[in-house]
């Protein structure tokens, strides 16, 4: 085992992957380390050479379950977001046997758990029973990439909408994984192209409303939902579907593009905690709020208190909100939640994580 061998087990694809962006960072800034990116993780199709590299690594980085092969390896756990939805022992839809196994895994395999705040540590430990001494407040690598997009807003507009517009406002819609609601009617709506699964959805009407305001909406669905989606090639001028192919083909992670957007739309995705770094408007789509609270549950509430933005329950409410996505009261609430979820000011999260991993700082 060489001290400069690093293996990154990336289970997050290109949708805000701390692992992938830390890999990019190490390649550029620490060429003295041999870094191997293993994805998708987990998988049953790895070659023997890949397992050899995992076994020979001094440092094993994970974005999901902590993992290592040897006791003397160091596992650095980045996880994949500040949790809002309940998971593990806090969730309504998990089994005690699985939770006990997970608890043992974290105890045995996680050496360093990257953290951003006391609140993050409280939420994670309530779900996964992580011991407090494992946490290090170093922040998350993907946050370094939010403020400096890899391409310009003009280029993103050209790539995804094939247009130029000096007045353009770009929004991105990123819902959570709705399949776990186990509601076939939601999946049917998505199959038909109703990506919001609104009762009053009308794609052409929504497109016209966006067009009239020089607004453009990027839709980034969960890969499972994208596979269901019939209208994959958008027939709309102001709505585009972002799939993983675009990100993989260009070696981008989604977070390297987020800084080009002007507002975020989501439901219960923890992306909104990260998006607070940009101090831009967030719209919360609440048409399945009651179902989520019942099926899985949220870690904090009431929902309207923990979501610093406008809430919409239908397309009619969404269109009515498009002219006025922000105000001073909402801005103040965003800053309040930013302070709660990220106690580390500034950036260089990748370097902080690197030093912590290699020097125990």
Tab-separated table of C-alpha atoms in Angstrom:
chain	number	residue	atom	x	y	z
A	1	UNK	CA	0.000	0.000	0.000
A	2	UNK	CA	1.470	3.341	-1.123
A	3	UNK	CA	0.862	6.470	0.954
A	4	UNK	CA	0.098	8.545	-2.147
A	5	UNK	CA	-2.594	6.259	-3.611
A	6	UNK	CA	-6.119	7.665	-3.501
A	7	UNK	CA	-9.275	5.903	-4.700
A	8	UNK	CA	-12.559	7.766	-5.109
A	9	UNK	CA	-15.690	5.593	-5.088
A	10	UNK	CA	-18.198	7.867	-6.778
A	11	UNK	CA	-21.878	7.016	-6.366
A	12	UNK	CA	-23.114	10.478	-7.331
A	13	UNK	CA	-22.614	10.534	-11.096
A	14	UNK	CA	-22.302	14.138	-12.271
A	15	UNK	CA	-25.102	15.667	-10.243
A	16	UNK	CA	-23.180	17.538	-7.591
A	17	UNK	CA	-20.606	14.872	-6.842
A	18	UNK	CA	-18.168	15.739	-4.069
A	19	UNK	CA	-16.140	12.700	-5.143
A	20	UNK	CA	-15.822	13.600	-8.830
A	21	UNK	CA	-15.004	17.255	-8.128
A	22	UNK	CA	-12.436	16.283	-5.475
A	23	UNK	CA	-10.918	13.953	-8.104
A	24	UNK	CA	-10.647	16.869	-10.551
A	25	UNK	CA	-9.118	19.024	-7.852
A	26	UNK	CA	-6.488	16.434	-6.874
A	27	UNK	CA	-5.502	15.833	-10.492
A	28	UNK	CA	-4.875	19.546	-11.040
A	29	UNK	CA	-3.453	20.573	-7.674
A	30	UNK	CA	-1.779	17.458	-6.273
A	31	UNK	CA	-0.185	15.530	-9.143
A	32	UNK	CA	2.112	13.877	-6.569
A	33	UNK	CA	-0.870	11.660	-5.658
A	34	UNK	CA	-2.064	8.748	-7.780
A	35	UNK	CA	-5.819	9.200	-7.964
A	36	UNK	CA	-8.231	6.602	-9.342
A	37	UNK	CA	-11.890	7.397	-9.960
A	38	UNK	CA	-14.143	4.339	-9.652
A	39	UNK	CA	-17.701	4.741	-10.962
A	40	UNK	CA	-20.495	3.921	-10.950
A	41	UNK	CA	-20.223	2.771	-7.360
A	42	UNK	CA	-21.280	0.258	-6.198
A	43	UNK	CA	-21.116	-2.123	-9.154
A	44	UNK	CA	-20.658	-5.859	-9.627
A	45	UNK	CA	-18.785	-5.424	-12.940
A	46	UNK	CA	-15.361	-4.180	-11.864
A	47	UNK	CA	-12.220	-5.780	-13.255
A	48	UNK	CA	-9.741	-7.408	-10.899
A	49	UNK	CA	-7.309	-4.495	-11.530
A	50	UNK	CA	-9.886	-2.061	-10.145
A	51	UNK	CA	-10.220	-4.071	-6.947
A	52	UNK	CA	-6.435	-4.189	-6.703
A	53	UNK	CA	-6.318	-0.384	-6.901
A	54	UNK	CA	-8.989	-0.118	-4.213
A	55	UNK	CA	-7.007	-2.497	-2.012
A	56	UNK	CA	-3.707	-0.660	-2.615
A	57	UNK	CA	-5.050	2.804	-1.772
A	58	UNK	CA	-4.054	4.586	1.399
A	59	UNK	CA	-7.109	6.864	1.160
A	60	UNK	CA	-10.606	5.748	0.127
A	61	UNK	CA	-13.098	8.544	-0.569
A	62	UNK	CA	-16.837	7.787	-0.565
A	63	UNK	CA	-20.010	9.739	-1.410
A	64	UNK	CA	-22.471	7.157	-0.073
A	65	UNK	CA	-21.872	4.265	2.342
A	66	UNK	CA	-18.377	4.329	3.924
A	67	UNK	CA	-16.165	1.575	2.535
A	68	UNK	CA	-12.648	0.246	2.853
A	69	UNK	CA	-10.926	-3.077	2.317
A	70	UNK	CA	-8.162	-2.886	4.923
A	71	UNK	CA	-8.242	-1.675	8.483
A	72	UNK	CA	-5.285	0.691	8.021
A	73	UNK	CA	-6.860	2.508	5.069
A	74	UNK	CA	-8.337	5.950	5.772
A	75	UNK	CA	-11.923	6.449	4.658
A	76	UNK	CA	-12.955	10.054	4.043
A	77	UNK	CA	-16.732	10.290	3.798
A	78	UNK	CA	-18.117	13.272	1.853
A	79	UNK	CA	-21.740	12.083	1.592
A	80	UNK	CA	-23.929	13.766	-1.044
A	81	UNK	CA	-25.882	16.556	0.575
A	82	UNK	CA	-27.228	18.175	3.712
A	83	UNK	CA	-30.188	15.899	4.492
A	84	UNK	CA	-33.723	17.258	4.535
A	85	UNK	CA	-35.579	13.980	3.967
A	86	UNK	CA	-35.430	11.454	6.789
A	87	UNK	CA	-33.180	8.455	6.261
A	88	UNK	CA	-31.844	5.520	8.247
A	89	UNK	CA	-33.294	5.200	11.738
A	90	UNK	CA	-35.296	8.431	11.308
A	91	UNK	CA	-37.143	7.388	8.141
A	92	UNK	CA	-40.676	6.027	8.106
A	93	UNK	CA	-39.841	3.491	5.379
A	94	UNK	CA	-36.717	1.649	6.595
A	95	UNK	CA	-36.203	-1.647	8.439
A	96	UNK	CA	-34.516	-1.962	11.809
A	97	UNK	CA	-32.259	-4.773	10.566
A	98	UNK	CA	-30.899	-2.601	7.706
A	99	UNK	CA	-30.434	0.370	10.018
A	100	UNK	CA	-28.420	-1.686	12.504
A	101	UNK	CA	-26.175	-2.919	9.678
A	102	UNK	CA	-25.653	0.659	8.444
A	103	UNK	CA	-24.791	1.832	11.932
A	104	UNK	CA	-22.074	-0.853	12.159
A	105	UNK	CA	-20.725	0.131	8.726
A	106	UNK	CA	-20.324	3.782	9.732
A	107	UNK	CA	-18.729	2.807	13.030
A	108	UNK	CA	-16.246	0.437	11.408
A	109	UNK	CA	-15.399	2.102	8.076
A	110	UNK	CA	-15.837	5.889	8.352
A	111	UNK	CA	-12.667	7.513	9.712
A	112	UNK	CA	-13.327	11.148	8.743
A	113	UNK	CA	-16.789	12.525	7.989
A	114	UNK	CA	-16.668	15.899	6.241
A	115	UNK	CA	-19.039	18.405	7.800
A	116	UNK	CA	-20.160	21.986	7.237
A	117	UNK	CA	-21.960	22.824	10.489
A	118	UNK	CA	-23.239	21.672	13.867
A	119	UNK	CA	-26.680	21.331	12.304
A	120	UNK	CA	-25.330	19.005	9.584
A	121	UNK	CA	-23.711	16.782	12.223
A	122	UNK	CA	-26.922	16.651	14.273
A	123	UNK	CA	-29.018	15.709	11.225
A	124	UNK	CA	-26.582	13.042	9.998
A	125	UNK	CA	-26.076	11.463	13.420
A	126	UNK	CA	-29.805	11.360	14.103
A	127	UNK	CA	-30.214	9.255	10.953
A	128	UNK	CA	-27.048	7.160	10.883
A	129	UNK	CA	-25.771	7.171	14.503
A	130	UNK	CA	-22.365	8.592	13.511
A	131	UNK	CA	-20.058	9.246	16.482
A	132	UNK	CA	-19.242	12.899	16.964
A	133	UNK	CA	-15.442	12.435	16.977
A	134	UNK	CA	-15.544	11.353	13.327
A	135	UNK	CA	-16.662	14.792	12.066
A	136	UNK	CA	-14.297	17.425	10.693
A	137	UNK	CA	-15.616	20.836	9.649
A	138	UNK	CA	-13.880	21.107	6.289
A	139	UNK	CA	-16.922	21.743	4.077
A	140	UNK	CA	-17.725	19.984	0.808
A	141	UNK	CA	-15.587	20.013	-2.376
A	142	UNK	CA	-18.521	20.760	-4.701
A	143	UNK	CA	-19.081	24.145	-3.049
A	144	UNK	CA	-15.762	25.365	-4.493
A	145	UNK	CA	-17.202	25.004	-7.977
A	146	UNK	CA	-20.454	26.932	-7.497
A	147	UNK	CA	-19.037	30.450	-7.749
A	148	UNK	CA	-16.836	29.864	-10.810
A	149	UNK	CA	-18.814	28.153	-13.573
A	150	UNK	CA	-16.741	26.215	-16.094
A	151	UNK	CA	-18.546	27.866	-19.045
A	152	UNK	CA	-20.304	31.217	-19.492
A	153	UNK	CA	-24.023	31.751	-19.162
A	154	UNK	CA	-24.075	32.582	-22.886
A	155	UNK	CA	-22.470	29.238	-23.705
A	156	UNK	CA	-24.911	27.311	-21.490
A	157	UNK	CA	-27.804	29.056	-23.235
A	158	UNK	CA	-26.339	28.158	-26.623
A	159	UNK	CA	-25.613	24.523	-25.656
A	160	UNK	CA	-29.011	23.742	-24.140
A	161	UNK	CA	-31.422	26.140	-25.860
A	162	UNK	CA	-29.514	26.928	-29.057
A	163	UNK	CA	-30.192	30.634	-28.672
A	164	UNK	CA	-28.750	33.994	-27.700
A	165	UNK	CA	-30.575	36.330	-25.341
A	166	UNK	CA	-28.904	39.203	-23.490
A	167	UNK	CA	-31.902	39.424	-21.093
A	168	UNK	CA	-31.954	35.698	-20.333
A	169	UNK	CA	-32.726	34.422	-16.849
A	170	UNK	CA	-31.929	30.722	-16.514
A	171	UNK	CA	-33.695	28.577	-13.942
A	172	UNK	CA	-33.042	24.926	-13.120
A	173	UNK	CA	-35.618	22.448	-11.815
A	174	UNK	CA	-34.240	19.565	-9.752
A	175	UNK	CA	-36.808	17.410	-7.960
A	176	UNK	CA	-35.950	14.506	-5.665
A	177	UNK	CA	-36.486	10.857	-6.518
A	178	UNK	CA	-40.284	10.646	-6.696
A	179	UNK	CA	-40.422	6.910	-7.410
A	180	UNK	CA	-40.063	6.194	-3.692
A	181	UNK	CA	-43.523	7.688	-3.137
A	182	UNK	CA	-44.803	4.464	-4.720
A	183	UNK	CA	-47.547	6.346	-6.540
A	184	UNK	CA	-48.081	5.052	-10.065
A	185	UNK	CA	-50.090	8.133	-11.069
A	186	UNK	CA	-46.992	10.327	-10.542
A	187	UNK	CA	-44.903	8.072	-12.790
A	188	UNK	CA	-47.649	8.119	-15.438
A	189	UNK	CA	-47.678	11.919	-15.462
A	190	UNK	CA	-43.896	12.041	-15.829
A	191	UNK	CA	-44.049	9.469	-18.654
A	192	UNK	CA	-46.446	11.757	-20.511
A	193	UNK	CA	-43.995	14.657	-20.279
A	194	UNK	CA	-45.534	16.319	-17.208
A	195	UNK	CA	-42.197	16.683	-15.411
A	196	UNK	CA	-43.748	18.651	-12.510
A	197	UNK	CA	-46.557	16.074	-12.185
A	198	UNK	CA	-48.892	19.048	-11.737
A	199	UNK	CA	-52.636	18.429	-12.054
A	200	UNK	CA	-52.933	21.537	-14.269
A	201	UNK	CA	-49.758	21.025	-16.330
A	202	UNK	CA	-49.676	22.509	-19.825
A	203	UNK	CA	-46.209	22.471	-21.388
A	204	UNK	CA	-46.989	24.931	-24.182
A	205	UNK	CA	-48.591	27.373	-21.771
A	206	UNK	CA	-45.627	27.165	-19.399
A	207	UNK	CA	-43.204	27.651	-22.285
A	208	UNK	CA	-45.098	30.769	-23.451
A	209	UNK	CA	-45.051	32.201	-19.903
A	210	UNK	CA	-41.286	31.685	-19.675
A	211	UNK	CA	-40.700	33.065	-23.166
A	212	UNK	CA	-42.627	36.261	-22.419
A	213	UNK	CA	-40.254	36.899	-19.490
A	214	UNK	CA	-36.974	35.894	-21.223
A	215	UNK	CA	-36.778	33.000	-18.771
A	216	UNK	CA	-35.352	29.588	-19.634
A	217	UNK	CA	-35.910	26.448	-17.582
A	218	UNK	CA	-33.426	23.572	-17.424
A	219	UNK	CA	-35.099	20.364	-16.211
A	220	UNK	CA	-32.752	17.916	-14.482
A	221	UNK	CA	-34.696	14.842	-13.450
A	222	UNK	CA	-33.445	11.798	-11.566
A	223	UNK	CA	-31.935	9.342	-14.128
A	224	UNK	CA	-34.729	6.840	-13.370
A	225	UNK	CA	-37.373	9.428	-14.264
A	226	UNK	CA	-35.446	10.476	-17.361
A	227	UNK	CA	-35.633	6.896	-18.621
A	228	UNK	CA	-39.428	7.015	-18.332
A	229	UNK	CA	-39.690	10.346	-20.003
A	230	UNK	CA	-41.364	10.260	-23.422
A	231	UNK	CA	-40.619	13.875	-24.450
A	232	UNK	CA	-36.893	13.619	-24.008
A	233	UNK	CA	-36.071	15.884	-26.958
A	234	UNK	CA	-37.799	19.085	-25.971
A	235	UNK	CA	-40.168	20.621	-28.445
A	236	UNK	CA	-40.121	23.785	-26.368
A	237	UNK	CA	-38.041	26.886	-27.024
A	238	UNK	CA	-37.575	27.822	-23.346
A	239	UNK	CA	-37.548	24.422	-21.614
A	240	UNK	CA	-34.571	22.064	-22.029
A	241	UNK	CA	-33.875	18.669	-20.490
A	242	UNK	CA	-30.402	18.191	-19.096
A	243	UNK	CA	-29.300	14.574	-19.160
A	244	UNK	CA	-26.157	12.920	-17.915
A	245	UNK	CA	-24.802	12.475	-21.455
A	246	UNK	CA	-24.198	16.218	-21.789
A	247	UNK	CA	-22.351	16.264	-18.454
A	248	UNK	CA	-20.270	13.124	-19.127
A	249	UNK	CA	-19.434	14.127	-22.729
A	250	UNK	CA	-18.011	17.461	-21.541
A	251	UNK	CA	-16.533	16.136	-18.268
A	252	UNK	CA	-18.701	18.596	-16.346
A	253	UNK	CA	-20.343	18.186	-13.014
A	254	UNK	CA	-23.685	19.924	-12.582
A	255	UNK	CA	-22.216	22.165	-9.872
A	256	UNK	CA	-19.770	23.572	-12.420
A	257	UNK	CA	-22.798	24.986	-14.290
A	258	UNK	CA	-25.069	26.028	-11.403
A	259	UNK	CA	-23.367	29.407	-11.023
A	260	UNK	CA	-24.724	30.347	-14.476
A	261	UNK	CA	-28.323	29.914	-13.324
A	262	UNK	CA	-30.478	32.707	-11.893
A	263	UNK	CA	-32.927	30.660	-9.830
A	264	UNK	CA	-33.507	27.118	-8.570
A	265	UNK	CA	-36.730	25.111	-8.411
A	266	UNK	CA	-36.894	22.004	-6.237
A	267	UNK	CA	-39.131	20.106	-3.819
A	268	UNK	CA	-37.185	18.304	-1.070
A	269	UNK	CA	-33.743	18.052	-2.641
A	270	UNK	CA	-30.871	19.058	-0.381
A	271	UNK	CA	-29.408	20.980	-3.324
A	272	UNK	CA	-31.187	24.040	-1.985
A	273	UNK	CA	-28.889	24.183	1.055
A	274	UNK	CA	-25.898	24.421	-1.314
A	275	UNK	CA	-27.645	26.873	-3.637
A	276	UNK	CA	-27.861	29.290	-0.691
A	277	UNK	CA	-24.166	29.997	-1.364
A	278	UNK	CA	-25.207	31.812	-4.546
A	279	UNK	CA	-27.831	33.940	-2.745
A	280	UNK	CA	-30.294	33.588	-5.638
A	281	UNK	CA	-34.059	32.877	-5.588
A	282	UNK	CA	-35.374	29.385	-4.824
A	283	UNK	CA	-38.877	28.170	-5.696
A	284	UNK	CA	-40.230	25.190	-3.735
A	285	UNK	CA	-42.677	22.867	-5.479
A	286	UNK	CA	-44.978	21.382	-2.842
A	287	UNK	CA	-47.519	19.269	-4.741
A	288	UNK	CA	-46.270	16.060	-3.019
A	289	UNK	CA	-45.375	17.502	0.365
A	290	UNK	CA	-48.028	15.571	2.301
A	291	UNK	CA	-47.091	12.302	0.592
A	292	UNK	CA	-43.377	12.780	1.347
A	293	UNK	CA	-44.084	13.567	4.983
A	294	UNK	CA	-46.160	10.394	5.278
A	295	UNK	CA	-44.010	7.984	3.210
A	296	UNK	CA	-40.553	9.000	4.360
A	297	UNK	CA	-40.742	12.137	6.496
A	298	UNK	CA	-38.694	15.333	6.761
A	299	UNK	CA	-36.002	15.946	9.363
A	300	UNK	CA	-37.128	19.490	10.128
A	301	UNK	CA	-40.375	21.377	10.048
A	302	UNK	CA	-42.737	23.041	9.579
A	303	UNK	CA	-41.822	23.027	5.892
A	304	UNK	CA	-42.646	26.711	5.310
A	305	UNK	CA	-40.187	27.693	8.055
A	306	UNK	CA	-37.240	25.723	6.675
A	307	UNK	CA	-37.662	26.675	3.000
A	308	UNK	CA	-36.443	30.216	2.283
A	309	UNK	CA	-38.355	30.892	-0.924
A	310	UNK	CA	-41.706	30.952	-2.663
A	311	UNK	CA	-43.808	27.758	-2.472
A	312	UNK	CA	-46.011	26.707	-5.395
A	313	UNK	CA	-48.491	23.863	-5.573
A	314	UNK	CA	-49.626	24.085	-9.192
A	315	UNK	CA	-48.620	25.464	-12.580
A	316	UNK	CA	-51.024	28.369	-12.078
A	317	UNK	CA	-49.222	29.355	-8.854
A	318	UNK	CA	-45.842	28.893	-10.527
A	319	UNK	CA	-46.668	31.180	-13.474
A	320	UNK	CA	-48.073	33.791	-11.081
A	321	UNK	CA	-44.739	33.759	-9.207
A	322	UNK	CA	-42.422	34.116	-12.209
A	323	UNK	CA	-42.476	37.933	-12.169
A	324	UNK	CA	-41.512	38.249	-8.536
A	325	UNK	CA	-39.258	35.405	-7.373
A	326	UNK	CA	-37.493	37.352	-4.645
A	327	UNK	CA	-37.883	39.996	-1.955
A	328	UNK	CA	-35.916	41.303	1.009
A	329	UNK	CA	-37.662	39.079	3.547
A	330	UNK	CA	-36.798	35.951	1.539
A	331	UNK	CA	-33.174	37.144	1.131
A	332	UNK	CA	-32.869	37.518	4.911
A	333	UNK	CA	-34.202	33.993	5.439
A	334	UNK	CA	-31.730	32.614	2.885
A	335	UNK	CA	-28.816	34.160	4.780
A	336	UNK	CA	-30.172	32.795	8.062
A	337	UNK	CA	-30.258	29.234	6.669
A	338	UNK	CA	-26.848	29.652	5.047
A	339	UNK	CA	-25.352	30.487	8.448
A	340	UNK	CA	-27.045	27.473	10.027
A	341	UNK	CA	-25.950	24.971	7.373
A	342	UNK	CA	-22.469	26.306	6.572
A	343	UNK	CA	-20.361	27.693	9.410
A	344	UNK	CA	-17.285	27.841	7.173
A	345	UNK	CA	-16.888	31.125	5.359
A	346	UNK	CA	-14.963	31.481	2.114
A	347	UNK	CA	-13.947	28.604	-0.115
A	348	UNK	CA	-10.969	26.230	-0.579
A	349	UNK	CA	-13.071	23.358	0.725
A	350	UNK	CA	-11.114	20.904	-1.443
A	351	UNK	CA	-7.814	22.008	0.074
A	352	UNK	CA	-9.243	21.840	3.607
A	353	UNK	CA	-10.427	18.280	2.938
A	354	UNK	CA	-7.041	17.332	1.425
A	355	UNK	CA	-5.123	18.624	4.461
A	356	UNK	CA	-7.503	16.896	6.844
A	357	UNK	CA	-7.144	13.624	4.962
A	358	UNK	CA	-3.351	13.668	4.665
A	359	UNK	CA	-2.298	15.434	7.888
A	360	UNK	CA	-5.254	14.865	10.148
A	361	UNK	CA	-5.640	18.696	10.407
